[in-house]
Amino acid sequence: MVYKLLAIYGSPRVGGNSDLLLDSFVAGVKSPNWEITRLYVRELNILPCIACGECDKKGECPIKDDMQAIYPLLSQTDAMIVATPVYFYNVPAQLKALIDRCQLLWYKNKGKRPVLFKPGYLITIGGRQEKSIFEGIFLTIKSFFLTLGVRLKASWTYAGIDNLGTIKKHPTALREVYQAGKKLCQKS
C-alpha cells in the first residue's frame, strides 16, 4: 500500500531554516510506501477568507485561486507535516491564509470531530529564546489539523534560531527531524 504525506512549507523565505528542517524530515522518509507532496505556500496564490458565508450555503468557496487545487491534497493525505517560522507568535500570513480558507472544510463537516485521525507533525522555529513564542502556533495548527481530521502526534520547536542557515549550527535539530521521518516510514 502507498501512503501519502503532505509536507507543507510555511515560510515565505526560500531555503530558510524551516525549509531545511522539513527537507531533512522528508529525506528521512525513504520508502516506496510513501508518496510525498511538497507544498510551498509562498509559491501559491491564496487570497484571504472574506467571511462571505458561501462555503456554508453552497458547499464551495467562491474565491477562485490556488486553494481549489489544495483542498483535495488536504483531504486525500494519510499524514501531514507543517514547517513554519514564528511571526508575532503565529504562522506567517501566507500560511494563515491557507488555514483560514479551510473554513470551507469546517463547514462541510459542520464542526464535527472526525472518527479517525490521521497523524500530523509540526516543526516550528523562532528567533526569540523563550518557548512561549510557540503557543499561538500550537493553537492555530491544532485547530487546522482538527478541521482536517489530523491529530498532532509530534512536534519539534527550535527557539533562538533566526538568521538564514543558523539551524545548520544546531547540534541536533536536522538529525532529530530526519530520524522522525525515518520513524514515520517504518510504521507503514
PDB file of C-alpha atoms in Angstrom:
ATOM      1  CA  MET A   1       0.000   0.000   0.000  1.00  0.00           C
ATOM      2  CA  VAL A   2       1.213   3.517  -0.809  1.00  0.00           C
ATOM      3  CA  TYR A   3       0.604   6.253   1.760  1.00  0.00           C
ATOM      4  CA  LYS A   4       0.507   9.969   1.033  1.00  0.00           C
ATOM      5  CA  LEU A   5       2.465  12.516   3.055  1.00  0.00           C
ATOM      6  CA  LEU A   6       1.694  16.202   2.560  1.00  0.00           C
ATOM      7  CA  ALA A   7       4.669  18.365   3.529  1.00  0.00           C
ATOM      8  CA  ILE A   8       3.616  22.000   3.916  1.00  0.00           C
ATOM      9  CA  TYR A   9       6.433  24.532   3.717  1.00  0.00           C
ATOM     10  CA  GLY A  10       5.022  27.568   5.525  1.00  0.00           C
ATOM     11  CA  SER A  11       7.914  30.019   5.318  1.00  0.00           C
ATOM     12  CA  PRO A  12       7.959  32.899   2.854  1.00  0.00           C
ATOM     13  CA  ARG A  13      11.782  32.690   2.874  1.00  0.00           C
ATOM     14  CA  VAL A  14      13.249  30.350   0.238  1.00  0.00           C
ATOM     15  CA  GLY A  15      15.790  27.961   1.760  1.00  0.00           C
ATOM     16  CA  GLY A  16      15.176  29.243   5.268  1.00  0.00           C
ATOM     17  CA  ASN A  17      15.632  27.329   8.484  1.00  0.00           C
ATOM     18  CA  SER A  18      12.154  25.779   8.487  1.00  0.00           C
ATOM     19  CA  ASP A  19      12.684  24.686   4.859  1.00  0.00           C
ATOM     20  CA  LEU A  20      15.945  22.996   5.834  1.00  0.00           C
ATOM     21  CA  LEU A  21      14.279  21.214   8.729  1.00  0.00           C
ATOM     22  CA  LEU A  22      11.368  19.982   6.618  1.00  0.00           C
ATOM     23  CA  ASP A  23      13.744  18.879   3.864  1.00  0.00           C
ATOM     24  CA  SER A  24      15.587  16.822   6.483  1.00  0.00           C
ATOM     25  CA  PHE A  25      12.347  15.235   7.751  1.00  0.00           C
ATOM     26  CA  VAL A  26      11.280  14.375   4.196  1.00  0.00           C
ATOM     27  CA  ALA A  27      14.727  12.942   3.439  1.00  0.00           C
ATOM     28  CA  GLY A  28      14.182  10.524   6.313  1.00  0.00           C
ATOM     29  CA  VAL A  29      11.015   9.215   4.667  1.00  0.00           C
ATOM     30  CA  LYS A  30      12.853   6.964   2.215  1.00  0.00           C
ATOM     31  CA  SER A  31      10.307   4.343   1.435  1.00  0.00           C
ATOM     32  CA  PRO A  32       8.473   3.228  -1.685  1.00  0.00           C
ATOM     33  CA  ASN A  33       5.420   3.031   0.594  1.00  0.00           C
ATOM     34  CA  TRP A  34       5.261   6.827   0.883  1.00  0.00           C
ATOM     35  CA  GLU A  35       4.383   9.318  -1.831  1.00  0.00           C
ATOM     36  CA  ILE A  36       5.446  12.816  -0.763  1.00  0.00           C
ATOM     37  CA  THR A  37       3.826  16.018  -1.978  1.00  0.00           C
ATOM     38  CA  ARG A  38       5.730  19.199  -1.157  1.00  0.00           C
ATOM     39  CA  LEU A  39       3.504  22.252  -0.892  1.00  0.00           C
ATOM     40  CA  TYR A  40       5.410  25.551  -0.882  1.00  0.00           C
ATOM     41  CA  VAL A  41       2.822  28.044   0.345  1.00  0.00           C
ATOM     42  CA  ARG A  42       4.996  31.005  -0.730  1.00  0.00           C
ATOM     43  CA  GLU A  43       4.605  29.935  -4.373  1.00  0.00           C
ATOM     44  CA  LEU A  44       0.814  29.852  -4.257  1.00  0.00           C
ATOM     45  CA  ASN A  45      -1.779  32.499  -4.943  1.00  0.00           C
ATOM     46  CA  ILE A  46      -4.093  32.193  -1.948  1.00  0.00           C
ATOM     47  CA  LEU A  47      -6.349  35.097  -1.158  1.00  0.00           C
ATOM     48  CA  PRO A  48      -7.596  35.573   2.399  1.00  0.00           C
ATOM     49  CA  CYS A  49     -11.023  34.404   3.500  1.00  0.00           C
ATOM     50  CA  ILE A  50     -13.611  37.167   3.105  1.00  0.00           C
ATOM     51  CA  ALA A  51     -16.154  35.633   5.524  1.00  0.00           C
ATOM     52  CA  CYS A  52     -18.876  35.701   2.864  1.00  0.00           C
ATOM     53  CA  GLY A  53     -20.571  32.532   4.158  1.00  0.00           C
ATOM     54  CA  GLU A  54     -20.842  30.975   0.690  1.00  0.00           C
ATOM     55  CA  CYS A  55     -18.937  27.882   1.819  1.00  0.00           C
ATOM     56  CA  ASP A  56     -21.693  27.201   4.335  1.00  0.00           C
ATOM     57  CA  LYS A  57     -24.536  27.959   1.938  1.00  0.00           C
ATOM     58  CA  LYS A  58     -23.237  26.372  -1.274  1.00  0.00           C
ATOM     59  CA  GLY A  59     -20.535  23.989  -0.064  1.00  0.00           C
ATOM     60  CA  GLU A  60     -17.806  25.677  -2.080  1.00  0.00           C
ATOM     61  CA  CYS A  61     -15.582  28.702  -1.828  1.00  0.00           C
ATOM     62  CA  PRO A  62     -16.381  31.422  -4.382  1.00  0.00           C
ATOM     63  CA  ILE A  63     -12.763  32.619  -4.449  1.00  0.00           C
ATOM     64  CA  LYS A  64     -11.054  31.047  -7.436  1.00  0.00           C
ATOM     65  CA  ASP A  65      -7.357  30.774  -6.748  1.00  0.00           C
ATOM     66  CA  ASP A  66      -4.800  28.069  -5.919  1.00  0.00           C
ATOM     67  CA  MET A  67      -6.854  26.783  -2.960  1.00  0.00           C
ATOM     68  CA  GLN A  68      -9.071  24.910  -5.399  1.00  0.00           C
ATOM     69  CA  ALA A  69      -6.161  22.536  -6.114  1.00  0.00           C
ATOM     70  CA  ILE A  70      -5.128  22.377  -2.443  1.00  0.00           C
ATOM     71  CA  TYR A  71      -8.444  21.198  -0.978  1.00  0.00           C
ATOM     72  CA  PRO A  72      -8.096  17.683  -2.462  1.00  0.00           C
ATOM     73  CA  LEU A  73      -4.480  17.433  -1.248  1.00  0.00           C
ATOM     74  CA  LEU A  74      -5.582  18.264   2.281  1.00  0.00           C
ATOM     75  CA  SER A  75      -8.379  15.724   2.317  1.00  0.00           C
ATOM     76  CA  GLN A  76      -6.597  12.887   0.499  1.00  0.00           C
ATOM     77  CA  THR A  77      -3.401  12.753   2.541  1.00  0.00           C
ATOM     78  CA  ASP A  78      -2.592   9.982   5.022  1.00  0.00           C
ATOM     79  CA  ALA A  79      -0.217  12.103   7.103  1.00  0.00           C
ATOM     80  CA  MET A  80       0.739  15.750   7.213  1.00  0.00           C
ATOM     81  CA  ILE A  81       3.677  17.816   8.377  1.00  0.00           C
ATOM     82  CA  VAL A  82       3.839  21.586   8.597  1.00  0.00           C
ATOM     83  CA  ALA A  83       7.070  23.544   8.981  1.00  0.00           C
ATOM     84  CA  THR A  84       6.819  27.219   9.816  1.00  0.00           C
ATOM     85  CA  PRO A  85       8.698  30.081  11.366  1.00  0.00           C
ATOM     86  CA  VAL A  86       7.131  32.183  14.112  1.00  0.00           C
ATOM     87  CA  TYR A  87       5.748  35.563  13.056  1.00  0.00           C
ATOM     88  CA  PHE A  88       4.395  37.516  16.029  1.00  0.00           C
ATOM     89  CA  TYR A  89       3.510  34.319  17.945  1.00  0.00           C
ATOM     90  CA  ASN A  90       1.801  32.726  14.942  1.00  0.00           C
ATOM     91  CA  VAL A  91       2.327  31.445  11.411  1.00  0.00           C
ATOM     92  CA  PRO A  92       3.223  33.776   8.504  1.00  0.00           C
ATOM     93  CA  ALA A  93       0.378  35.444   6.622  1.00  0.00           C
ATOM     94  CA  GLN A  94       0.682  33.190   3.569  1.00  0.00           C
ATOM     95  CA  LEU A  95       0.188  30.035   5.640  1.00  0.00           C
ATOM     96  CA  LYS A  96      -2.527  31.686   7.725  1.00  0.00           C
ATOM     97  CA  ALA A  97      -4.478  32.476   4.538  1.00  0.00           C
ATOM     98  CA  LEU A  98      -4.364  28.777   3.570  1.00  0.00           C
ATOM     99  CA  ILE A  99      -5.516  27.772   7.051  1.00  0.00           C
ATOM    100  CA  ASP A 100      -8.320  30.339   7.128  1.00  0.00           C
ATOM    101  CA  ARG A 101      -9.589  29.176   3.743  1.00  0.00           C
ATOM    102  CA  CYS A 102     -10.153  25.748   5.297  1.00  0.00           C
ATOM    103  CA  GLN A 103     -13.299  27.237   6.772  1.00  0.00           C
ATOM    104  CA  LEU A 104     -14.914  25.517   3.776  1.00  0.00           C
ATOM    105  CA  LEU A 105     -13.841  22.123   5.126  1.00  0.00           C
ATOM    106  CA  TRP A 106     -15.015  23.035   8.622  1.00  0.00           C
ATOM    107  CA  TYR A 107     -18.459  23.879   7.249  1.00  0.00           C
ATOM    108  CA  LYS A 108     -18.568  20.669   5.233  1.00  0.00           C
ATOM    109  CA  ASN A 109     -18.151  18.756   8.493  1.00  0.00           C
ATOM    110  CA  LYS A 110     -20.295  21.263  10.402  1.00  0.00           C
ATOM    111  CA  GLY A 111     -17.603  21.299  13.035  1.00  0.00           C
ATOM    112  CA  LYS A 112     -17.990  17.579  13.836  1.00  0.00           C
ATOM    113  CA  ARG A 113     -14.910  15.776  15.049  1.00  0.00           C
ATOM    114  CA  PRO A 114     -13.725  13.062  12.702  1.00  0.00           C
ATOM    115  CA  VAL A 115     -13.953   9.450  13.845  1.00  0.00           C
ATOM    116  CA  LEU A 116     -10.433   8.586  12.683  1.00  0.00           C
ATOM    117  CA  PHE A 117      -7.482  10.900  12.905  1.00  0.00           C
ATOM    118  CA  LYS A 118      -4.517  10.954  10.538  1.00  0.00           C
ATOM    119  CA  PRO A 119      -1.099  11.656  12.061  1.00  0.00           C
ATOM    120  CA  GLY A 120       0.157  15.215  11.937  1.00  0.00           C
ATOM    121  CA  TYR A 121       3.524  16.722  12.737  1.00  0.00           C
ATOM    122  CA  LEU A 122       4.796  20.247  13.301  1.00  0.00           C
ATOM    123  CA  ILE A 123       8.224  21.804  13.006  1.00  0.00           C
ATOM    124  CA  THR A 124       8.458  25.408  14.133  1.00  0.00           C
ATOM    125  CA  ILE A 125      11.321  27.763  14.626  1.00  0.00           C
ATOM    126  CA  GLY A 126      11.624  31.231  16.102  1.00  0.00           C
ATOM    127  CA  GLY A 127      14.231  33.892  16.672  1.00  0.00           C
ATOM    128  CA  ARG A 128      13.433  34.651  20.284  1.00  0.00           C
ATOM    129  CA  GLN A 129      14.740  32.462  23.078  1.00  0.00           C
ATOM    130  CA  GLU A 130      11.612  31.855  25.154  1.00  0.00           C
ATOM    131  CA  LYS A 131       9.411  28.823  24.482  1.00  0.00           C
ATOM    132  CA  SER A 132       6.229  30.917  24.835  1.00  0.00           C
ATOM    133  CA  ILE A 133       6.725  32.182  21.267  1.00  0.00           C
ATOM    134  CA  PHE A 134       5.281  28.887  20.007  1.00  0.00           C
ATOM    135  CA  GLU A 135       1.984  28.987  21.949  1.00  0.00           C
ATOM    136  CA  GLY A 136      -0.021  30.766  19.222  1.00  0.00           C
ATOM    137  CA  ILE A 137       1.256  28.428  16.523  1.00  0.00           C
ATOM    138  CA  PHE A 138       0.247  25.351  18.516  1.00  0.00           C
ATOM    139  CA  LEU A 139      -3.300  26.650  18.943  1.00  0.00           C
ATOM    140  CA  THR A 140      -3.572  27.516  15.245  1.00  0.00           C
ATOM    141  CA  ILE A 141      -2.117  24.232  13.988  1.00  0.00           C
ATOM    142  CA  LYS A 142      -4.207  22.100  16.356  1.00  0.00           C
ATOM    143  CA  SER A 143      -7.380  23.810  15.126  1.00  0.00           C
ATOM    144  CA  PHE A 144      -6.268  23.492  11.483  1.00  0.00           C
ATOM    145  CA  PHE A 145      -5.467  19.815  11.971  1.00  0.00           C
ATOM    146  CA  LEU A 146      -8.747  19.106  13.765  1.00  0.00           C
ATOM    147  CA  THR A 147     -10.665  20.561  10.807  1.00  0.00           C
ATOM    148  CA  LEU A 148      -8.772  18.162   8.511  1.00  0.00           C
ATOM    149  CA  GLY A 149      -9.123  15.084  10.729  1.00  0.00           C
ATOM    150  CA  VAL A 150      -5.453  15.228  11.679  1.00  0.00           C
ATOM    151  CA  ARG A 151      -4.107  14.828  15.221  1.00  0.00           C
ATOM    152  CA  LEU A 152      -0.806  16.362  16.248  1.00  0.00           C
ATOM    153  CA  LYS A 153       1.386  13.351  17.084  1.00  0.00           C
ATOM    154  CA  ALA A 154       4.755  15.049  17.460  1.00  0.00           C
ATOM    155  CA  SER A 155       6.353  18.458  17.224  1.00  0.00           C
ATOM    156  CA  TRP A 156       9.785  19.996  17.213  1.00  0.00           C
ATOM    157  CA  THR A 157      10.386  23.572  18.326  1.00  0.00           C
ATOM    158  CA  TYR A 158      13.625  25.483  17.986  1.00  0.00           C
ATOM    159  CA  ALA A 159      13.960  28.852  19.711  1.00  0.00           C
ATOM    160  CA  GLY A 160      16.782  31.338  19.259  1.00  0.00           C
ATOM    161  CA  ILE A 161      17.216  30.488  15.557  1.00  0.00           C
ATOM    162  CA  ASP A 162      16.644  33.433  13.229  1.00  0.00           C
ATOM    163  CA  ASN A 163      19.318  34.145  10.630  1.00  0.00           C
ATOM    164  CA  LEU A 164      19.328  32.251   7.355  1.00  0.00           C
ATOM    165  CA  GLY A 165      21.049  28.865   7.740  1.00  0.00           C
ATOM    166  CA  THR A 166      21.557  29.131  11.506  1.00  0.00           C
ATOM    167  CA  ILE A 167      19.781  25.802  12.029  1.00  0.00           C
ATOM    168  CA  LYS A 168      22.798  24.058  10.463  1.00  0.00           C
ATOM    169  CA  LYS A 169      24.788  25.034  13.565  1.00  0.00           C
ATOM    170  CA  HIS A 170      22.246  23.488  15.959  1.00  0.00           C
ATOM    171  CA  PRO A 171      23.795  20.337  17.451  1.00  0.00           C
ATOM    172  CA  THR A 172      20.792  18.015  16.974  1.00  0.00           C
ATOM    173  CA  ALA A 173      17.933  19.651  15.012  1.00  0.00           C
ATOM    174  CA  LEU A 174      18.482  18.314  11.491  1.00  0.00           C
ATOM    175  CA  ARG A 175      19.269  14.833  12.788  1.00  0.00           C
ATOM    176  CA  GLU A 176      16.201  14.819  15.083  1.00  0.00           C
ATOM    177  CA  VAL A 177      13.742  15.570  12.313  1.00  0.00           C
ATOM    178  CA  TYR A 178      15.495  13.217   9.900  1.00  0.00           C
ATOM    179  CA  GLN A 179      15.126  10.385  12.423  1.00  0.00           C
ATOM    180  CA  ALA A 180      11.457  11.315  12.889  1.00  0.00           C
ATOM    181  CA  GLY A 181      10.926  10.976   9.137  1.00  0.00           C
ATOM    182  CA  LYS A 182      12.593   7.548   9.201  1.00  0.00           C
ATOM    183  CA  LYS A 183      10.386   6.518  12.105  1.00  0.00           C
ATOM    184  CA  LEU A 184       7.257   7.581  10.206  1.00  0.00           C
ATOM    185  CA  CYS A 185       8.003   5.370   7.213  1.00  0.00           C
ATOM    186  CA  GLN A 186       8.907   2.409   9.446  1.00  0.00           C
ATOM    187  CA  LYS A 187       5.359   2.456  10.844  1.00  0.00           C
ATOM    188  CA  SER A 188       3.776   1.940   7.436  1.00  0.00           C
TER     189      SER A 188
END
